[in-house]
Amino acid sequence: MLNGEKSIPRPLRWAMIGGGRLSQVGYKHRSGALRDNTAYQMVASAFDIDAERGRDFGVNLGLAAERCYDNYQQLLAEEAKREDGVEVVSIATPNGTHYEITKAALNAGIHVICEKPLFFTCAEAQEIKQLAATKGLIVGVTYGFSGHPLLMQMRAMIANGEIGDVRMVELQYTHGFSANDSADKFSEAQKWRVDPKIAGPSFVLGDISTHTFYISQLVLPQLKVKSLLCDRQSFIPSRAPLEDNAMVLMHYDNGAVGRMWASSINAGSMDSQSIRVIGSRASLEWSDYNPGELKYEVQGQPNQIMHHGMPYLHESALADERLGALHTEGLAESWANIYLKLAIAISATQRGDQQTLDNLIYPDINAGIEGVRWIENCVRSADNGASWVNYE
Ligand code: NAD
């Protein structure tokens, strides 16, 4: 159980790039990082493409005005001159800027926590992995839903054989917020998401399905995709060549099969994201809309619902618990768990504590690369007439 006590010797000096006043995701970063004030201390920012608005916002959050910088280049240059300069930055800017900002931060000797999808291409991601290794720095990815404790329960039960042999993986991340094109015209966050120059090679595949794909890898670490078929389309024609809907069929290397539906045109749906893993004996199902419950359905027996925080859960699920059973945990707790694990990874790297790094499960650079790889393979299949392709 987590209670905010020190997990690392001292809080990390942290800054945000992007995630400003009007952004969708910025507050999730701050509430995640600052939840335990023993993990991070926010000391600087380049919050906004609009420097003045970014400074005003930073000052309102309690930062010193002189450490609210006009842009990320100025932040990296000025912080490098300070004894107490920034050690880690979070990048919460539109996708097309992640690569250049990550590279610049690593070259400045600063650890990086970056938004998904990490970059546009696997080649970029491999280059950054190499750079981070050379510099001895961490690159983490904010798959913010992956910190829910019951996902660790799912992982432990599957590993223990409690559902039998895995046969099917059913994944879904859908919503209806882009069912019409009104937001494409007025929302800054939506405009760039449907512009390939800024969003990259996909819309919903990168924007939402990367989360669910990472969750599938978290709970099924041994299962590898062997081939896939992706059919993608844009129901709002102006979004083409990017997709507002995609369906993917997968073959895994153990003979299991899988399916992912990613969509932003699922009109009226507020279900968001779910994963169902079907084994030869039983199934497990979890949804982020009700993350404190895990369905465990054994063929021929009454269905069970497992609740977060209960003593019957695996120790790895209880270790990530914050509020205790009976009290609703949600996305903020999940983000706080991810940010804490990233802090532990960064601190362990700073102290040369390899044992901690080897035992820590968190969304690292490899998880980021896998997200980019997933998008690349899906797009290659879709653009090849929705044909089966080997997973490369
Ligand atoms: P947004 O358009 O709502 O906000 C972007 C923010 O970045 C704004 O504050 C903008 O001023 C700032 N910005 C843009 N360019 C900048 C630059 N060069 N330097 C500094 N600041 C800059 O976008 P969003 O929806 O918040 O998405 C941002 C990123 O977060 C994207 O990569 C997106 O995929 C990701 N995201 C992740 C989650 C999640 O759950 N992990 C949720 C939403 C968005």
Coordinates of C-alpha atoms and ligand atoms in Angstrom, one line a residue:
M1 CA 0.0 0.0 0.0
L2 CA 1.3 3.4 -0.9
N3 CA 0.9 6.3 1.6
G4 CA 3.2 9.0 0.1
E5 CA 6.3 8.2 2.2
K6 CA 9.7 8.4 0.5
S7 CA 10.4 5.8 -2.1
I8 CA 13.5 7.6 -3.3
P9 CA 16.1 9.5 -1.3
R10 CA 14.9 13.0 -2.4
P11 CA 12.3 14.4 -4.8
L12 CA 13.5 14.9 -8.4
R13 CA 13.7 18.4 -9.8
W14 CA 11.0 18.3 -12.5
A15 CA 9.8 20.5 -15.3
M16 CA 7.0 20.3 -17.8
I17 CA 7.2 21.1 -21.5
G18 CA 3.7 21.6 -22.9
G19 CA 0.7 20.6 -20.9
G20 CA -0.3 24.3 -20.4
R21 CA -3.4 26.0 -19.3
L22 CA -5.7 24.9 -22.1
S23 CA -4.2 21.5 -22.8
Q24 CA -6.1 18.2 -22.4
V25 CA -3.4 16.2 -20.6
G26 CA -1.3 18.7 -18.5
Y27 CA -3.2 18.4 -15.3
K28 CA -3.0 14.6 -15.4
H29 CA 0.8 14.9 -15.4
R30 CA 0.9 17.4 -12.5
S31 CA -1.6 15.5 -10.4
G32 CA 0.4 12.3 -11.1
A33 CA 3.8 13.7 -10.4
L34 CA 2.9 15.8 -7.4
R35 CA 0.6 13.4 -5.7
D36 CA 3.4 12.2 -3.5
N37 CA 5.5 15.3 -2.7
T38 CA 8.3 12.9 -1.9
A39 CA 8.8 12.0 -5.6
Y40 CA 8.9 15.2 -7.7
Q41 CA 9.3 18.9 -7.1
M42 CA 8.1 21.1 -9.9
V43 CA 10.8 23.8 -10.4
A44 CA 10.5 25.0 -14.0
S45 CA 8.4 25.0 -17.1
A46 CA 7.9 25.8 -20.8
F47 CA 4.2 25.1 -20.6
D48 CA 2.8 26.6 -23.7
I49 CA 3.4 27.5 -27.4
D50 CA 2.2 31.0 -26.2
A51 CA 5.1 32.0 -24.0
E52 CA 3.2 34.7 -22.1
R53 CA 0.3 32.4 -21.3
G54 CA 2.7 29.7 -20.2
R55 CA 4.5 32.1 -17.8
D56 CA 1.3 33.4 -16.3
F57 CA 0.1 29.8 -15.8
G58 CA 3.4 28.7 -14.3
V59 CA 3.4 31.6 -11.8
N60 CA -0.2 30.8 -10.9
L61 CA 0.9 27.2 -10.1
G62 CA 3.6 28.6 -7.8
L63 CA 6.7 28.6 -10.0
A64 CA 9.3 31.4 -9.9
A65 CA 8.6 33.6 -12.9
E66 CA 12.3 33.4 -14.0
R67 CA 12.0 29.7 -14.3
C68 CA 8.9 29.8 -16.5
Y69 CA 10.7 29.8 -19.9
D70 CA 9.5 31.0 -23.3
N71 CA 10.3 27.6 -25.0
Y72 CA 12.0 24.3 -24.3
Q73 CA 15.3 25.4 -25.8
Q74 CA 15.6 28.3 -23.3
L75 CA 14.5 25.9 -20.5
L76 CA 17.3 23.4 -21.3
A77 CA 20.0 26.1 -21.8
E78 CA 19.2 28.1 -18.6
E79 CA 18.6 25.1 -16.3
A80 CA 22.0 23.7 -17.4
K81 CA 23.6 26.7 -15.8
R82 CA 22.1 26.1 -12.4
E83 CA 23.5 23.9 -9.6
D84 CA 19.9 23.0 -8.8
G85 CA 18.8 22.6 -12.4
V86 CA 16.1 20.4 -13.7
E87 CA 16.8 16.6 -13.7
V88 CA 13.7 15.3 -15.5
V89 CA 11.3 16.9 -18.0
S90 CA 7.8 15.7 -19.0
I91 CA 6.9 16.3 -22.6
A92 CA 3.1 16.9 -23.1
T93 CA 3.1 18.6 -26.5
P94 CA 1.5 17.5 -29.7
N95 CA 3.0 14.3 -31.2
G96 CA 5.1 15.9 -33.9
T97 CA 7.4 17.7 -31.4
H98 CA 8.2 14.7 -29.1
Y99 CA 11.3 13.5 -31.0
E100 CA 13.1 16.8 -31.2
I101 CA 12.3 17.8 -27.6
T102 CA 13.3 14.3 -26.3
K103 CA 16.6 14.4 -28.2
A104 CA 17.4 17.9 -27.0
A105 CA 16.6 17.0 -23.4
L106 CA 18.8 13.8 -23.5
N107 CA 21.6 15.8 -25.0
A108 CA 21.3 18.2 -22.1
G109 CA 21.7 15.3 -19.7
I110 CA 18.1 15.3 -18.6
H111 CA 15.8 12.3 -18.1
V112 CA 12.6 12.3 -20.1
I113 CA 9.0 11.3 -19.5
C114 CA 7.2 11.7 -22.8
E115 CA 3.6 11.4 -24.0
K116 CA 2.5 8.7 -26.3
P117 CA 2.7 8.0 -29.2
L118 CA 6.3 8.4 -28.5
F119 CA 7.5 9.3 -32.0
F120 CA 6.5 8.9 -35.7
T121 CA 8.8 6.0 -36.6
C122 CA 10.6 3.0 -35.0
A123 CA 13.8 4.3 -36.6
E124 CA 13.5 7.5 -34.5
A125 CA 12.6 5.5 -31.4
Q126 CA 15.6 3.2 -31.8
E127 CA 17.9 6.2 -32.3
I128 CA 16.6 7.7 -29.1
K129 CA 16.9 4.4 -27.2
Q130 CA 20.6 4.4 -28.2
L131 CA 21.1 8.0 -27.2
A132 CA 19.5 7.4 -23.8
A133 CA 21.7 4.4 -23.2
T134 CA 24.8 6.3 -24.1
K135 CA 23.9 9.1 -21.8
G136 CA 22.7 6.8 -19.0
L137 CA 19.3 8.4 -18.9
I138 CA 15.7 7.1 -18.6
V139 CA 13.0 7.7 -21.2
G140 CA 9.6 6.8 -19.8
V141 CA 6.2 7.0 -21.5
T142 CA 2.9 8.1 -19.9
Y143 CA 0.6 5.2 -20.6
G144 CA -1.4 6.8 -17.8
F145 CA -4.1 4.0 -17.5
S146 CA -1.5 1.3 -16.9
G147 CA -1.1 2.1 -13.2
H148 CA -4.4 0.7 -12.1
P149 CA -3.6 -2.0 -9.5
L150 CA -6.0 -4.6 -10.9
L151 CA -3.9 -4.8 -14.0
M152 CA -1.1 -6.2 -11.9
Q153 CA -3.7 -8.7 -10.6
M154 CA -4.6 -9.7 -14.1
R155 CA -0.9 -10.2 -14.9
A156 CA -0.3 -12.3 -11.9
M157 CA -3.4 -14.5 -12.4
I158 CA -2.5 -15.1 -16.1
A159 CA 1.1 -15.9 -15.2
N160 CA -0.2 -18.4 -12.5
G161 CA -2.2 -20.2 -15.0
E162 CA -5.5 -19.3 -13.4
I163 CA -7.3 -18.9 -16.7
G164 CA -5.5 -21.8 -18.5
D165 CA -3.9 -21.3 -21.9
V166 CA -4.5 -17.9 -23.4
R167 CA -6.7 -18.2 -26.5
M168 CA -8.1 -14.8 -27.2
V169 CA -7.3 -11.2 -26.4
E170 CA -10.2 -8.7 -27.0
L171 CA -9.1 -5.1 -26.8
Q172 CA -11.2 -1.9 -27.3
Y173 CA -10.6 1.8 -26.9
T174 CA -13.5 3.7 -28.4
H175 CA -15.4 7.0 -27.8
G176 CA -17.8 9.1 -29.8
F177 CA -16.2 12.6 -29.4
S178 CA -15.3 12.8 -33.1
A179 CA -18.6 11.4 -34.4
N180 CA -19.0 14.7 -36.2
D181 CA -16.5 17.2 -37.4
S182 CA -17.3 20.2 -35.3
A183 CA -14.3 19.8 -33.0
D184 CA -12.0 19.5 -36.0
K185 CA -12.8 23.2 -36.7
F186 CA -12.8 24.8 -33.2
S187 CA -10.6 22.6 -30.9
E188 CA -6.9 23.1 -31.1
A189 CA -6.3 19.6 -29.6
Q190 CA -8.5 18.0 -32.3
K191 CA -7.2 20.0 -35.2
W192 CA -3.6 18.7 -34.8
R193 CA -4.8 15.1 -34.2
V194 CA -6.2 14.9 -37.7
D195 CA -3.2 16.6 -39.3
P196 CA -0.6 14.0 -40.3
K197 CA 2.2 16.5 -40.1
I198 CA 1.6 16.9 -36.4
A199 CA -0.3 13.7 -35.4
G200 CA 2.0 11.3 -37.4
P201 CA 0.8 8.4 -39.5
S202 CA -2.4 7.7 -37.6
F203 CA -5.2 9.3 -35.6
V204 CA -7.1 6.8 -33.3
L205 CA -4.5 4.0 -33.6
G206 CA -1.8 6.3 -32.1
D207 CA -4.1 8.5 -30.0
I208 CA -5.9 5.8 -28.1
S209 CA -5.1 2.2 -29.1
T210 CA -1.5 2.6 -28.0
H211 CA -2.8 2.7 -24.4
T212 CA -4.8 -0.5 -24.7
F213 CA -2.0 -2.3 -26.7
Y214 CA 0.5 -1.4 -23.9
I215 CA -2.0 -2.7 -21.3
S216 CA -2.2 -6.0 -23.2
Q217 CA 1.6 -6.2 -23.2
L218 CA 1.6 -5.4 -19.4
V219 CA -0.8 -8.2 -18.5
L220 CA 0.5 -10.7 -21.1
P221 CA 4.3 -10.1 -21.2
Q222 CA 5.1 -13.4 -22.9
L223 CA 2.6 -13.0 -25.8
K224 CA 4.0 -11.6 -29.0
V225 CA 2.1 -10.5 -32.1
K226 CA 3.1 -12.6 -35.1
S227 CA 0.9 -11.0 -37.8
L228 CA -2.0 -8.6 -38.1
L229 CA -4.6 -7.2 -40.4
C230 CA -5.8 -3.7 -39.9
D231 CA -8.7 -2.0 -41.7
R232 CA -8.9 1.7 -41.1
Q233 CA -11.2 4.3 -42.4
S234 CA -12.3 7.9 -42.0
F235 CA -16.0 8.4 -41.6
I236 CA -15.3 12.2 -41.7
P237 CA -13.7 12.4 -45.2
S238 CA -11.6 15.5 -44.3
R239 CA -9.6 13.4 -41.8
A240 CA -8.2 11.1 -44.5
P241 CA -5.6 9.7 -44.9
L242 CA -5.8 9.4 -41.1
E243 CA -8.5 7.2 -39.6
D244 CA -11.2 7.9 -37.1
N245 CA -12.0 4.2 -36.9
A246 CA -9.8 1.1 -37.1
M247 CA -10.3 -2.7 -36.6
V248 CA -7.3 -4.9 -36.2
L249 CA -7.1 -8.7 -36.1
M250 CA -4.0 -10.3 -34.6
H251 CA -2.3 -13.7 -34.6
Y252 CA 0.0 -14.3 -31.6
D253 CA 3.0 -16.6 -31.6
N254 CA 1.4 -19.1 -29.2
G255 CA -1.6 -19.7 -31.5
A256 CA -3.8 -17.2 -29.7
V257 CA -5.8 -14.6 -31.6
G258 CA -6.7 -11.1 -30.8
R259 CA -8.8 -8.2 -31.9
M260 CA -8.6 -4.4 -31.3
W261 CA -11.2 -1.8 -32.1
A262 CA -10.1 1.8 -31.9
S263 CA -12.6 4.5 -32.7
S264 CA -13.5 8.1 -32.1
I265 CA -16.9 7.8 -33.9
N266 CA -18.5 5.3 -31.5
A267 CA -21.4 7.8 -31.1
G268 CA -22.8 8.0 -27.6
S269 CA -20.3 5.5 -26.1
M270 CA -18.7 6.5 -22.8
D271 CA -17.2 3.1 -22.2
S272 CA -13.7 4.0 -23.1
Q273 CA -11.2 1.1 -22.8
S274 CA -11.4 -2.6 -22.0
I275 CA -9.4 -5.8 -22.2
R276 CA -10.8 -9.3 -22.0
V277 CA -8.4 -12.2 -22.0
I278 CA -10.0 -15.6 -22.7
G279 CA -8.2 -18.7 -21.6
S280 CA -9.0 -22.4 -21.9
R281 CA -10.4 -22.5 -18.4
A282 CA -11.6 -18.9 -17.6
S283 CA -11.7 -15.3 -18.7
L284 CA -10.6 -12.1 -17.1
E285 CA -12.1 -8.7 -18.0
W286 CA -11.3 -5.2 -17.0
S287 CA -12.5 -1.8 -18.1
D288 CA -11.0 1.6 -17.2
Y289 CA -14.5 3.1 -16.7
N290 CA -14.8 0.9 -13.6
P291 CA -11.2 0.2 -12.8
G292 CA -11.7 -1.0 -9.3
E293 CA -13.4 -4.2 -10.4
L294 CA -11.9 -7.2 -12.3
K295 CA -14.3 -9.9 -13.7
Y296 CA -13.1 -13.4 -13.2
E297 CA -15.3 -15.9 -15.0
V298 CA -14.6 -19.6 -14.7
Q299 CA -16.4 -21.8 -17.1
G300 CA -19.1 -23.7 -15.3
Q301 CA -18.9 -21.7 -12.1
P302 CA -20.7 -18.5 -10.9
N303 CA -18.9 -15.4 -12.1
Q304 CA -16.8 -13.5 -9.7
I305 CA -15.9 -9.8 -9.3
M306 CA -12.7 -9.1 -7.6
H307 CA -12.4 -5.7 -5.9
H308 CA -9.3 -3.4 -5.5
G309 CA -7.6 -3.3 -2.2
M310 CA -8.9 -6.6 -0.9
P311 CA -6.6 -9.0 0.9
Y312 CA -7.3 -11.9 -1.5
L313 CA -5.4 -10.0 -4.3
H314 CA -1.8 -10.7 -5.4
E315 CA 0.8 -8.7 -3.5
S316 CA 1.8 -6.8 -6.7
A317 CA -1.7 -5.4 -7.0
L318 CA -1.9 -4.5 -3.3
A319 CA 1.5 -2.8 -3.5
D320 CA 0.1 -0.2 -5.9
E321 CA -3.0 0.4 -3.8
R322 CA -3.4 3.9 -2.4
L323 CA -6.9 4.5 -0.9
G324 CA -7.9 1.1 0.3
A325 CA -10.9 -1.1 -0.5
L326 CA -14.4 0.5 -0.4
H327 CA -13.0 3.9 -1.5
T328 CA -13.0 4.6 -5.3
E329 CA -9.7 4.7 -7.0
G330 CA -9.4 6.2 -10.5
L331 CA -7.3 7.6 -13.2
A332 CA -5.5 10.1 -10.9
E333 CA -4.2 7.2 -8.7
S334 CA -3.2 5.3 -11.9
W335 CA -1.1 8.3 -13.1
A336 CA 0.4 8.7 -9.6
N337 CA 1.5 5.1 -9.7
I338 CA 3.1 5.5 -13.1
Y339 CA 4.9 8.7 -12.1
L340 CA 6.1 7.1 -8.9
K341 CA 7.6 4.1 -10.8
L342 CA 9.2 6.5 -13.2
A343 CA 10.8 8.4 -10.3
I344 CA 12.0 5.2 -8.8
A345 CA 13.6 4.3 -12.2
I346 CA 15.3 7.7 -12.6
S347 CA 16.6 7.7 -9.0
A348 CA 17.9 4.1 -9.3
T349 CA 19.7 5.1 -12.6
Q350 CA 21.2 8.1 -10.8
R351 CA 22.5 5.9 -8.0
G352 CA 23.5 3.0 -10.2
D353 CA 21.0 0.7 -8.5
Q354 CA 20.7 -1.9 -11.3
Q355 CA 18.7 -4.4 -9.1
T356 CA 15.9 -2.0 -8.6
L357 CA 15.8 -1.3 -12.3
D358 CA 15.7 -5.0 -13.2
N359 CA 12.7 -5.6 -10.9
L360 CA 10.7 -2.5 -11.8
I361 CA 7.7 -2.8 -14.1
Y362 CA 7.0 0.5 -15.7
P363 CA 6.4 2.0 -19.2
D364 CA 10.0 2.5 -20.4
I365 CA 11.5 3.3 -23.8
N366 CA 10.8 -0.2 -25.0
A367 CA 7.1 0.2 -24.2
G368 CA 7.3 3.5 -26.2
I369 CA 9.0 1.7 -29.1
E370 CA 6.3 -1.1 -29.0
G371 CA 3.6 1.6 -29.4
V372 CA 5.2 3.1 -32.4
R373 CA 5.8 -0.4 -33.9
W374 CA 2.2 -1.2 -33.4
I375 CA 1.1 1.9 -35.3
E376 CA 3.6 1.2 -38.1
N377 CA 2.4 -2.3 -38.6
C378 CA -1.2 -1.4 -38.5
V379 CA -0.7 1.4 -41.0
R380 CA 1.3 -0.8 -43.3
S381 CA -1.5 -3.4 -43.3
A382 CA -4.3 -0.9 -43.8
D383 CA -2.5 0.9 -46.6
N384 CA -1.9 -2.4 -48.3
G385 CA -5.6 -3.0 -48.7
A386 CA -6.2 -4.3 -45.2
S387 CA -4.1 -7.4 -45.8
W388 CA -2.3 -9.7 -43.4
V389 CA 1.3 -8.6 -42.7
N390 CA 4.0 -10.2 -40.7
Y391 CA 4.6 -8.1 -37.5
E392 CA 8.0 -6.4 -38.0
Ligands
NAD1 P1 -3.4 20.0 -26.5 O1 -3.4 20.5 -27.9 O2 -4.6 20.0 -25.7 O3 -2.2 20.7 -25.6 C1 -0.9 20.8 -26.1 C2 -0.2 21.7 -25.1 O4 1.2 21.8 -25.5 C3 -0.7 23.2 -25.1 O5 -0.6 23.7 -23.8 C4 0.3 23.9 -26.0 O6 0.4 25.3 -25.8 C5 1.6 23.2 -25.7 N1 2.6 23.2 -26.8 C6 2.4 23.0 -28.1 N2 3.6 23.0 -28.7 C7 4.5 23.3 -27.8 C8 5.9 23.5 -27.8 N3 6.6 23.4 -28.9 N4 6.6 23.8 -26.6 C9 5.8 24.0 -25.4 N5 4.5 23.8 -25.4 C10 3.9 23.5 -26.5 O7 -2.8 18.5 -26.6 P2 -3.1 17.3 -25.6 O8 -4.4 16.6 -25.9 O9 -2.8 17.7 -24.2 O10 -2.0 16.2 -26.1 C11 -0.6 16.5 -25.8 C12 0.1 15.1 -25.9 O11 -0.4 14.3 -24.9 C13 -0.1 14.4 -27.2 O12 1.1 13.7 -27.6 C14 -1.2 13.4 -26.9 O13 -1.2 12.2 -27.7 C15 -0.9 13.1 -25.5 N6 -2.1 12.7 -24.6 C16 -2.0 11.7 -23.8 C17 -3.0 11.3 -22.9 C18 -2.8 10.2 -22.0 O14 -3.7 9.7 -21.4 N7 -1.5 9.8 -21.7 C19 -4.2 12.0 -23.0 C20 -4.3 13.1 -23.9 C21 -3.2 13.5 -24.7

